[in-house]
Tab-separated table of C-alpha atoms and ligand atoms in Angstrom:
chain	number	residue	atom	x	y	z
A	10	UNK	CA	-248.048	74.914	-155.428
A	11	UNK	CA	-248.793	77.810	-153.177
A	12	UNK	CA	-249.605	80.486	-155.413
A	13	UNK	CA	-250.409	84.106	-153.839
A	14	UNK	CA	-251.361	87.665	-155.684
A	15	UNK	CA	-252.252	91.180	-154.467
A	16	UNK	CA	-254.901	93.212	-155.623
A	17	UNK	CA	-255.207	97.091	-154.798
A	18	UNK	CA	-258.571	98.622	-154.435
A	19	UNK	CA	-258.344	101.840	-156.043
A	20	UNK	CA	-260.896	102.003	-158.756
A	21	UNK	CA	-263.009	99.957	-161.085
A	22	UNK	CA	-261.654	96.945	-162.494
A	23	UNK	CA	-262.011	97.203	-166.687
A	24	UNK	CA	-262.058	94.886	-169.692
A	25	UNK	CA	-258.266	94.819	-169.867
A	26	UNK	CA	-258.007	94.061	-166.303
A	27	UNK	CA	-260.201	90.851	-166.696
A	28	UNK	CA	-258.394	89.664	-170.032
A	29	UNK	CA	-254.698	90.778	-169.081
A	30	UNK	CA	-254.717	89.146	-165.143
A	31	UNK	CA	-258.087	88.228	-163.075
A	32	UNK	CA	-258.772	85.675	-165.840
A	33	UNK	CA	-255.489	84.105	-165.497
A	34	UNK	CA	-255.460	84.034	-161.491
A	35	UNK	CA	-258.525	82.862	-161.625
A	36	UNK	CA	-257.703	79.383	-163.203
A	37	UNK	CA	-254.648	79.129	-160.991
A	38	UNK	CA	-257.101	78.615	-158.366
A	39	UNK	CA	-258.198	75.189	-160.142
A	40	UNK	CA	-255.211	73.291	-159.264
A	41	UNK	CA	-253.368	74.999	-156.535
A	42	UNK	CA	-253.465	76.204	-152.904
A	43	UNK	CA	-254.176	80.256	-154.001
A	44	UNK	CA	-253.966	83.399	-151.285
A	45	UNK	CA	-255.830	86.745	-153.199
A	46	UNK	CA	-255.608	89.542	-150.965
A	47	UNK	CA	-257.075	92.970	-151.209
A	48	UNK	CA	-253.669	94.963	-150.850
A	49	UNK	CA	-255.477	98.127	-148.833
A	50	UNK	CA	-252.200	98.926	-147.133
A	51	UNK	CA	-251.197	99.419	-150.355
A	52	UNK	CA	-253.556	101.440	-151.503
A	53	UNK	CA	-253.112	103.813	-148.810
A	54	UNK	CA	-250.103	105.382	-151.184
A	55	UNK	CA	-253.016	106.486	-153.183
A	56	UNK	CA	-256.380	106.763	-151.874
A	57	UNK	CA	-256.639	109.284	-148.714
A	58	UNK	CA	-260.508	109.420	-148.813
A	59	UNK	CA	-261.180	106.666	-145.701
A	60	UNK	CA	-265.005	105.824	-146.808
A	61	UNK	CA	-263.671	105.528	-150.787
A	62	UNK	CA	-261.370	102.961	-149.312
A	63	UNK	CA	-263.892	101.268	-147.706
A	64	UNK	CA	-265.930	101.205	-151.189
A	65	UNK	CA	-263.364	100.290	-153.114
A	66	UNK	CA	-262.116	97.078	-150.546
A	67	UNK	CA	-265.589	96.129	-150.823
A	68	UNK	CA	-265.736	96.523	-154.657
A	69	UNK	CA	-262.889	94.408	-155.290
A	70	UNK	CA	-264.320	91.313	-152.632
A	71	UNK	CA	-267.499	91.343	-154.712
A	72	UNK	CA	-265.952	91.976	-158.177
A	73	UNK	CA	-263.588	89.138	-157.588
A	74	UNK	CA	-266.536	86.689	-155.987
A	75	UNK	CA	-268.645	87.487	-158.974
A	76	UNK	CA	-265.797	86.647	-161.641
A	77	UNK	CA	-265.416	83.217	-160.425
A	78	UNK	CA	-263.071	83.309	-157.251
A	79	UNK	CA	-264.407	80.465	-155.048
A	80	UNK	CA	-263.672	80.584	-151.408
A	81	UNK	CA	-263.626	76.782	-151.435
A	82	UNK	CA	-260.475	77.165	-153.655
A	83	UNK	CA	-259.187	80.239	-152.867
A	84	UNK	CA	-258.188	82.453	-149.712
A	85	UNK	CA	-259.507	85.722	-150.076
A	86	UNK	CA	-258.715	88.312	-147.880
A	87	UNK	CA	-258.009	91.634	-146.710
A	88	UNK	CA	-254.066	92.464	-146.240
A	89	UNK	CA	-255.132	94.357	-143.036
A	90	UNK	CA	-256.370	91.711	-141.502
A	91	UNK	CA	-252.787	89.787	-140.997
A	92	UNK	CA	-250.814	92.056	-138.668
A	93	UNK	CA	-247.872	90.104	-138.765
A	94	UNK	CA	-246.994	91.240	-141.930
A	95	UNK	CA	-246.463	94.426	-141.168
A	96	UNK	CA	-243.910	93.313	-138.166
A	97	UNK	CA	-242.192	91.164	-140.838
A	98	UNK	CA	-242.073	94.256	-143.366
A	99	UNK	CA	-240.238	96.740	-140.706
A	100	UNK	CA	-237.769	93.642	-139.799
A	101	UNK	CA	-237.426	92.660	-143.981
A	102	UNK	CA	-236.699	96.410	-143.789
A	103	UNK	CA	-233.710	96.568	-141.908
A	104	UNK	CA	-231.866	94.129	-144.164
A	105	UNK	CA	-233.116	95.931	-147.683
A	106	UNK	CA	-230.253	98.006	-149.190
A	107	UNK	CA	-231.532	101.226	-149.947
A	108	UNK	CA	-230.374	101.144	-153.342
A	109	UNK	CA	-232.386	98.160	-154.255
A	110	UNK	CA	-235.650	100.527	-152.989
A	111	UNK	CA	-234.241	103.721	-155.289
A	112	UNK	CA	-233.831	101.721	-158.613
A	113	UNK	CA	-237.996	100.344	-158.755
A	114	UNK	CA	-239.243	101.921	-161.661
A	115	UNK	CA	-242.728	102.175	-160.070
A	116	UNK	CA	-241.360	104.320	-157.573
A	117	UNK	CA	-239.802	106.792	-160.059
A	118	UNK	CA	-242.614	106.424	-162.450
A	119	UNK	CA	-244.686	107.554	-159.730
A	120	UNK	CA	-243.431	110.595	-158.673
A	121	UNK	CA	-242.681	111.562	-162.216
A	122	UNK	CA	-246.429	111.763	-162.608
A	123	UNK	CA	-246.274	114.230	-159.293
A	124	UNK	CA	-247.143	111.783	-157.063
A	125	UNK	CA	-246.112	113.117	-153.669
A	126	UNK	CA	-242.784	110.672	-152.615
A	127	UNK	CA	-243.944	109.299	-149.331
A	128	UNK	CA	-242.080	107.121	-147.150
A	129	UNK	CA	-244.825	104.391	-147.836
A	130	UNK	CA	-244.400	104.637	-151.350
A	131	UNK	CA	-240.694	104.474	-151.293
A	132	UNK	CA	-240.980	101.276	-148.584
A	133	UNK	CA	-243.800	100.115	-150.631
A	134	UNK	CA	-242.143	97.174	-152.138
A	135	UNK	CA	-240.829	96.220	-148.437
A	136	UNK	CA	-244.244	95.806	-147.893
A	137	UNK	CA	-244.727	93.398	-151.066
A	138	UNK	CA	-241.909	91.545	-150.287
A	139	UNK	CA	-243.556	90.998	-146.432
A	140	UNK	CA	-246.759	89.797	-148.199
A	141	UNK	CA	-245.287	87.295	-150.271
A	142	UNK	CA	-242.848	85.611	-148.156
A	143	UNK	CA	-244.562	85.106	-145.087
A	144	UNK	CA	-247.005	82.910	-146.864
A	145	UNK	CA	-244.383	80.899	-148.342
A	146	UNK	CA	-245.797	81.707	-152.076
A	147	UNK	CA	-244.124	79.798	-154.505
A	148	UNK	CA	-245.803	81.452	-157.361
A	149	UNK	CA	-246.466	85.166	-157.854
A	150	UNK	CA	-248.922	86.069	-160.667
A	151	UNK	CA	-248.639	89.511	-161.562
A	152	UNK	CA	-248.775	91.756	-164.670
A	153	UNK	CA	-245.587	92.739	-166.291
A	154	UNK	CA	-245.242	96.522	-164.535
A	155	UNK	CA	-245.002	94.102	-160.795
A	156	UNK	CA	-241.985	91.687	-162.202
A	157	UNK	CA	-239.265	93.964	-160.834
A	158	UNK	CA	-241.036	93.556	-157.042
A	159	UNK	CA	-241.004	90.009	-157.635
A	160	UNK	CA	-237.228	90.438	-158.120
A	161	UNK	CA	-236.619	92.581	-155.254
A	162	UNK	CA	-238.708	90.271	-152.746
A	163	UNK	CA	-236.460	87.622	-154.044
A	164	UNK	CA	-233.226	89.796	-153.225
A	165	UNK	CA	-234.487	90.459	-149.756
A	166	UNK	CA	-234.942	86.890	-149.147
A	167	UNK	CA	-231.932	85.802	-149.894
A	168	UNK	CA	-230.441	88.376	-147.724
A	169	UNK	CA	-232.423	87.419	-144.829
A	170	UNK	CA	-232.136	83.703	-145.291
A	171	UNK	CA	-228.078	84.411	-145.774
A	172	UNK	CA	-228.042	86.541	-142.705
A	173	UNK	CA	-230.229	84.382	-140.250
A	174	UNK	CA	-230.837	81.071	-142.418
A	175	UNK	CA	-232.780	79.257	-144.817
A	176	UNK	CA	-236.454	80.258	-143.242
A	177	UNK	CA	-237.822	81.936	-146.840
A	178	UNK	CA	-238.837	80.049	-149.831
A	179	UNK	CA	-237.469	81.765	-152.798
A	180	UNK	CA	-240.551	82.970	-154.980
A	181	UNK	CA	-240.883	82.981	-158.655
A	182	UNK	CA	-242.932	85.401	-160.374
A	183	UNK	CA	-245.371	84.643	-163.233
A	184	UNK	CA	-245.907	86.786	-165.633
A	185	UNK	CA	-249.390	87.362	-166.809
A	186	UNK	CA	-249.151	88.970	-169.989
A	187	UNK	CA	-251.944	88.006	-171.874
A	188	UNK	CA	-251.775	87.171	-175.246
A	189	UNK	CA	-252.201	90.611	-176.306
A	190	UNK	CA	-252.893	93.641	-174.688
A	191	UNK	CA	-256.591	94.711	-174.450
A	192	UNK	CA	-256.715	97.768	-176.223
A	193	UNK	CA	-258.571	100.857	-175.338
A	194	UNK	CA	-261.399	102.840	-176.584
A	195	UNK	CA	-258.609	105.239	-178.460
A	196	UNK	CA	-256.421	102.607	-179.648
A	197	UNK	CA	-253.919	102.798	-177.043
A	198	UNK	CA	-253.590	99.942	-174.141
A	199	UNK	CA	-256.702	100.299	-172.220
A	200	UNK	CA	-255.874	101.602	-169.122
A	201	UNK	CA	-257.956	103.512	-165.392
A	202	UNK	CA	-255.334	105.817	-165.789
A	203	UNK	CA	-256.114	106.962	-170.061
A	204	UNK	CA	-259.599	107.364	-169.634
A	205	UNK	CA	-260.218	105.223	-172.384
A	206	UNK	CA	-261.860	102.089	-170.406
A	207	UNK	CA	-265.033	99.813	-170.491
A	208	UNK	CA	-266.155	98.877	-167.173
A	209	UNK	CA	-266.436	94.681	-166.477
A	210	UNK	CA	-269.725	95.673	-164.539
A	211	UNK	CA	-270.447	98.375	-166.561
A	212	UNK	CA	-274.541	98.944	-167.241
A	213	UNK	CA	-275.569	98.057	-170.922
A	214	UNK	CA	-276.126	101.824	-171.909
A	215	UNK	CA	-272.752	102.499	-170.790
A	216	UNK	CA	-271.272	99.776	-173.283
A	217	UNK	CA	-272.834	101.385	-175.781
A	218	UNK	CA	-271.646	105.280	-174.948
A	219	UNK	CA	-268.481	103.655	-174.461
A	220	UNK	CA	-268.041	101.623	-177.975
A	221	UNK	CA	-269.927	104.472	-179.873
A	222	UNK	CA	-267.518	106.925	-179.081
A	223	UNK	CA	-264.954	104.632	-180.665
A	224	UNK	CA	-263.561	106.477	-183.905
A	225	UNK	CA	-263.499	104.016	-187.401
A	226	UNK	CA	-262.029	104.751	-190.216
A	227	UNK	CA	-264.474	106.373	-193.697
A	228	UNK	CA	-264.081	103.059	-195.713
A	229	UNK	CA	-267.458	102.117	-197.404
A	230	UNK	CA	-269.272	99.223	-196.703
A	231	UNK	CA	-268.153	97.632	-199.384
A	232	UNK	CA	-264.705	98.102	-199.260
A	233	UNK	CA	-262.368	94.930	-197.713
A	234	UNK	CA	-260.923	96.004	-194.515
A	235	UNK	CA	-257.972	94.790	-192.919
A	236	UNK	CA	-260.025	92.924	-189.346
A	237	UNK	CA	-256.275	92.849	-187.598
A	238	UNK	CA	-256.173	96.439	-187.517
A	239	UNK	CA	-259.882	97.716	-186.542
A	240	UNK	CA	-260.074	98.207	-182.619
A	241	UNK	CA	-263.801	97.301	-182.935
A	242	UNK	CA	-262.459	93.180	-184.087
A	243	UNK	CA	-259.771	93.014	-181.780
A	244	UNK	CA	-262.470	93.923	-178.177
A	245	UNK	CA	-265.421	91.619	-180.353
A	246	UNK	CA	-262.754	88.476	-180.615
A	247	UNK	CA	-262.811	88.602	-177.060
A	248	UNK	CA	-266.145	88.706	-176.553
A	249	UNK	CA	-268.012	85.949	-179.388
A	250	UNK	CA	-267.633	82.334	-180.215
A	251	UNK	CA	-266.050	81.326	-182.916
A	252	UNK	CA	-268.725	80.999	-185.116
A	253	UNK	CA	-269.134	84.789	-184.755
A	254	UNK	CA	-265.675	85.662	-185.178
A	255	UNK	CA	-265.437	83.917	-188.393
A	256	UNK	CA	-268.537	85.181	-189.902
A	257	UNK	CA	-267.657	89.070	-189.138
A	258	UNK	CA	-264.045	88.597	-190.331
A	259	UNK	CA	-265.344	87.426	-193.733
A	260	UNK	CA	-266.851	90.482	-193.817
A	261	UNK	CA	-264.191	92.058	-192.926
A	262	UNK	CA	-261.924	90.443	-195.783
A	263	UNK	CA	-264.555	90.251	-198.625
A	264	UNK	CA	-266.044	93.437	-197.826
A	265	UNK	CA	-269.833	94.027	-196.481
A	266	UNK	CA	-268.529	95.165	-193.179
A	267	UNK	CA	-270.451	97.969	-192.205
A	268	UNK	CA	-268.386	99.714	-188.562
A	269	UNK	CA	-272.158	100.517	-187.886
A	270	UNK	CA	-273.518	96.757	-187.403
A	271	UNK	CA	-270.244	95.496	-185.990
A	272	UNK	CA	-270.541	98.578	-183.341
A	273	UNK	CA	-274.155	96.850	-182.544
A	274	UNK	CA	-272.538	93.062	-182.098
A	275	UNK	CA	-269.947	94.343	-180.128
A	276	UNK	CA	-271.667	96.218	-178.008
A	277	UNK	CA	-274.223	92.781	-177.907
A	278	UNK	CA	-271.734	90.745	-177.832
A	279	UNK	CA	-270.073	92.370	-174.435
A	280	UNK	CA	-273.051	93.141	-172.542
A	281	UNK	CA	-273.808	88.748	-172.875
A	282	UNK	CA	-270.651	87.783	-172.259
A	283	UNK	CA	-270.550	89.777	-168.170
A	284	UNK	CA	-273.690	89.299	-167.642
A	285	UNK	CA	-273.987	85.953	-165.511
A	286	UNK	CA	-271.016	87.908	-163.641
A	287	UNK	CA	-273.190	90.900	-163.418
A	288	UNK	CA	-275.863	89.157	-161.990
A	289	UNK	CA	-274.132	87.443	-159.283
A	290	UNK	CA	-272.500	90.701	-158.225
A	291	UNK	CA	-276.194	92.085	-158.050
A	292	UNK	CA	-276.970	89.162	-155.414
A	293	UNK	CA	-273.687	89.016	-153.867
A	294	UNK	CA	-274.051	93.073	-153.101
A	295	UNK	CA	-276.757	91.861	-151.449
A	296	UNK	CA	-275.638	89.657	-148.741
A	297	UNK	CA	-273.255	91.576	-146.882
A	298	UNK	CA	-272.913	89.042	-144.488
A	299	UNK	CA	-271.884	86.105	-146.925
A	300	UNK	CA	-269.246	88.463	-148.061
A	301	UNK	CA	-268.102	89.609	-144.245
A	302	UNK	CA	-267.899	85.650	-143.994
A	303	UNK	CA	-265.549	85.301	-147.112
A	304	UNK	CA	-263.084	87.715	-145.969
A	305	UNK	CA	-262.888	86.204	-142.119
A	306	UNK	CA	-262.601	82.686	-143.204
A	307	UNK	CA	-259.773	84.413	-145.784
A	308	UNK	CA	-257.781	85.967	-143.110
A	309	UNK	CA	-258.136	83.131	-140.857
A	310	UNK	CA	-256.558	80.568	-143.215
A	311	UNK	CA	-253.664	83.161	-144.199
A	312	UNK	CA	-253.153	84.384	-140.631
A	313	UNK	CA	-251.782	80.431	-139.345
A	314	UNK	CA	-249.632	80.529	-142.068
A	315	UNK	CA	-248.606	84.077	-141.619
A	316	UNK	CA	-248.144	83.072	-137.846
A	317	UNK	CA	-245.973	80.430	-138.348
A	318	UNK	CA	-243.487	82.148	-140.674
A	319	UNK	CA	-243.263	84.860	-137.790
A	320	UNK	CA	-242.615	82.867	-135.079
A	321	UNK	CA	-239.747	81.335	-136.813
A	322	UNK	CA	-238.456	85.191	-137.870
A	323	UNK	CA	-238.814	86.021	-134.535
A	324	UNK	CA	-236.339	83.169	-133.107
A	325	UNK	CA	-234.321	83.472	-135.882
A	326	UNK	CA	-233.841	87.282	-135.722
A	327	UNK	CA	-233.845	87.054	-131.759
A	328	UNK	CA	-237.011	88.734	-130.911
A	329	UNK	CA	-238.575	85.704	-129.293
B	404	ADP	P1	-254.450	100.073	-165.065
B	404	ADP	O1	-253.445	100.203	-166.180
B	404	ADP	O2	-255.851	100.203	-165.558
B	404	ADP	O3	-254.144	100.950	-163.850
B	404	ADP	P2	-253.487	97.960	-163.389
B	404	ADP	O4	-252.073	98.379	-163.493
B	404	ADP	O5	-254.221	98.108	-162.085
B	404	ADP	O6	-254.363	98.596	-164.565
B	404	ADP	O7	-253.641	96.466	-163.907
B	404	ADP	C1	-253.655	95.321	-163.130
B	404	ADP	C2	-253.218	94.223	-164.077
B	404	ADP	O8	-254.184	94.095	-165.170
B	404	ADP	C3	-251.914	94.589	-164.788
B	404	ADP	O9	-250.780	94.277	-164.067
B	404	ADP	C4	-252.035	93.817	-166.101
B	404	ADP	O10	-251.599	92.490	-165.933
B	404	ADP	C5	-253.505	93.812	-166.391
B	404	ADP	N1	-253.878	94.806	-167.407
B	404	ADP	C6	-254.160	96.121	-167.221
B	404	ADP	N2	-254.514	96.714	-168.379
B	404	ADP	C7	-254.451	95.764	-169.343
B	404	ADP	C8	-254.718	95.757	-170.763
B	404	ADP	N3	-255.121	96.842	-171.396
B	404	ADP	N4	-254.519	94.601	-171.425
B	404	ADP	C9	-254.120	93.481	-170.775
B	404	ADP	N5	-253.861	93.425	-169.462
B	404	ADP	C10	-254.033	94.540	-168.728
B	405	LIG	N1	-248.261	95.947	-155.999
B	405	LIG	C1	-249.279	95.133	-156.578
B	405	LIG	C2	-250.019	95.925	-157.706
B	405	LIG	O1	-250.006	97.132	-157.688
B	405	LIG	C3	-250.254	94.681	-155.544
B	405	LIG	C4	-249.591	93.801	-154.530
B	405	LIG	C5	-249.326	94.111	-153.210
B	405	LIG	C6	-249.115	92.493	-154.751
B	405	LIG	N2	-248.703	93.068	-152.604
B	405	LIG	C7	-248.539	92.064	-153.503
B	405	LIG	C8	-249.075	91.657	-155.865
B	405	LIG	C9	-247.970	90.795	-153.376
B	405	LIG	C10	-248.502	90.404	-155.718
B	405	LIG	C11	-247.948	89.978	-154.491
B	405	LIG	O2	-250.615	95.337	-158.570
């Protein structure tokens, strides 16, 4: 199955980012034909600093190559690097009912946080819809917030394909919502956008500012504890083997569990689990050119298929 997800560089990928999606498109790559792309197009709603772009496209290559994607596998590749899919987005465009554009939530949720409404972030699922079909994706992994652009890419499709003919596949999204959501250093769902994040690549001392400053509740050592209901559990669980988790929810239950040590093994426990990851992204940062190499091999795999869906737009739309 042709599987394809987006990615936008616009900050530092966290804990609940790892858990909650790359994880899960990660093993997609195992037995299909995956397309990641680094949406920067996208991003372009949101970042306006040029070189922070650049940073943060770079970021997200090595992030991703350090997790696990393999470019055997997996295409990975910059979104700016396939023209064509911004000629298919303006011609997707002229067939997308406006009112299908104003009822995204992301849209409104956007400018009700005072983000300026620009034209790009209006069109922005045009865009989305332009990166998924020309590909042909069957299969559209994407966190919960990005079903409704799933829905609208399928809308436009079926518009197009009734207008001109059957040239789109019809996409299905998957939702990756992972078993629970990660939560945050306050309690709430960990999030760039709360403040309340630990960093994947995050340095060891910063692990530790960041679980210290996580607030417990004056129970005595002694005292059984509910393990369900302690933040500190829920991010270790993630972290440990089983082993582990079994021994510190005793404690938990029978009381002995003292929110000092278990703020030591989780903090231990993270810092082990990312750091293979950390040190590939050390040698990976590194070789520029290796990465360089990644993203052109990428965007030369997408752009036949990219070119391929065009050329039949074209003739079908009569702009041959
Ligand atoms: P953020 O909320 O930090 O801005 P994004 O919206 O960029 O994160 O998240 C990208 C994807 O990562 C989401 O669509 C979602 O699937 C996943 N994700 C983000 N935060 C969490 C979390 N706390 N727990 C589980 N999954 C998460
Ligand atoms: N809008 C997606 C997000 O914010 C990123 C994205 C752009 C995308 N184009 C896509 C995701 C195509 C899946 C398919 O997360």
């Amino acid at each position: 199955m042709r599987i394809l997800s987006g990615i936008q560089p616009s900050g530092k990928l966290h804990v609940g980012n790892y858990f909650g999606a790359i994880k899960q498109y990660l093993k997609l790559q195992e037995e299909n034909e995956a397309f990641y792309f680094i949406a920067d197009y996208h991003a372009l709603t949101s970042v306006k600093d040029a070189d922070k772009l650049r940073k943060y496209v770079e970021d997200v290559a090595l992030d991703y190559l350090a997790l696990g994607l393999d470019p055997e596998k997996a295409a990975l590749f910059r979104q700016s690097d396939i023209p064509e899919v911004q000629e298919l987005a303006w011609i997707l465009s002229t067939i997308t009912p406006m009112g299908l554009l104003e009822r995204c939530h992301s849209y409104k949720d956007k400018i009700s946080q005072g983000i300026t409404p620009s034209h790009g972030l209006f069109a922005y699922p045009v865009l989305m819809a332009a990166d998924i079909l020309i590909y042909k994706s069957e299969m559209v992994p994407v966190g919960k917030d990005q079903k409704q652009h799933v829905e609208v890419t399928r809308d436009i499709a079926q518009k197009f394909n009734n207008t001109y003919g059957e040239i789109f596949v019809i996409p299905n999204e998957h939702i990756v919502d992972s078993t629970a959501v990660v939560p945050g250093l306050d309690g709430k769902k960990m999030s760039k956008t709360y403040n309340n994040i630990i960093e994947i690549f995050a340095e060891k001392e910063d692990i530790q500012k960041a679980v210290m400053s996580i607030v417990t509740d004056s129970k005595p050592v002694k005292e059984p504890k509910d393990p369900e209901k302690c933040i500190l559990f829920t991010l270790y669980k993630l972290f440990a083997v089983e082993k582990d988790i079994k021994y510190v929810e005793s404690l938990y239950r029978d009381g002995g569990l003292s929110y000092k040590d278990m703020k030591g093994w989780l903090i231990e426990a993270a810092s082990h689990y990312f750091f293979p990851f950390k040190l590939k992204r050390k040698e990976l940062a590194e070789d520029k050119q290796y990465i360089k190499e990644v993203l052109e091999a990428g965007a030369e795999k997408a752009r036949k298929a990219a070119s391929q869906t065009i050329k039949e737009v074209r003739l079908a739309v009569g702009i041959d």
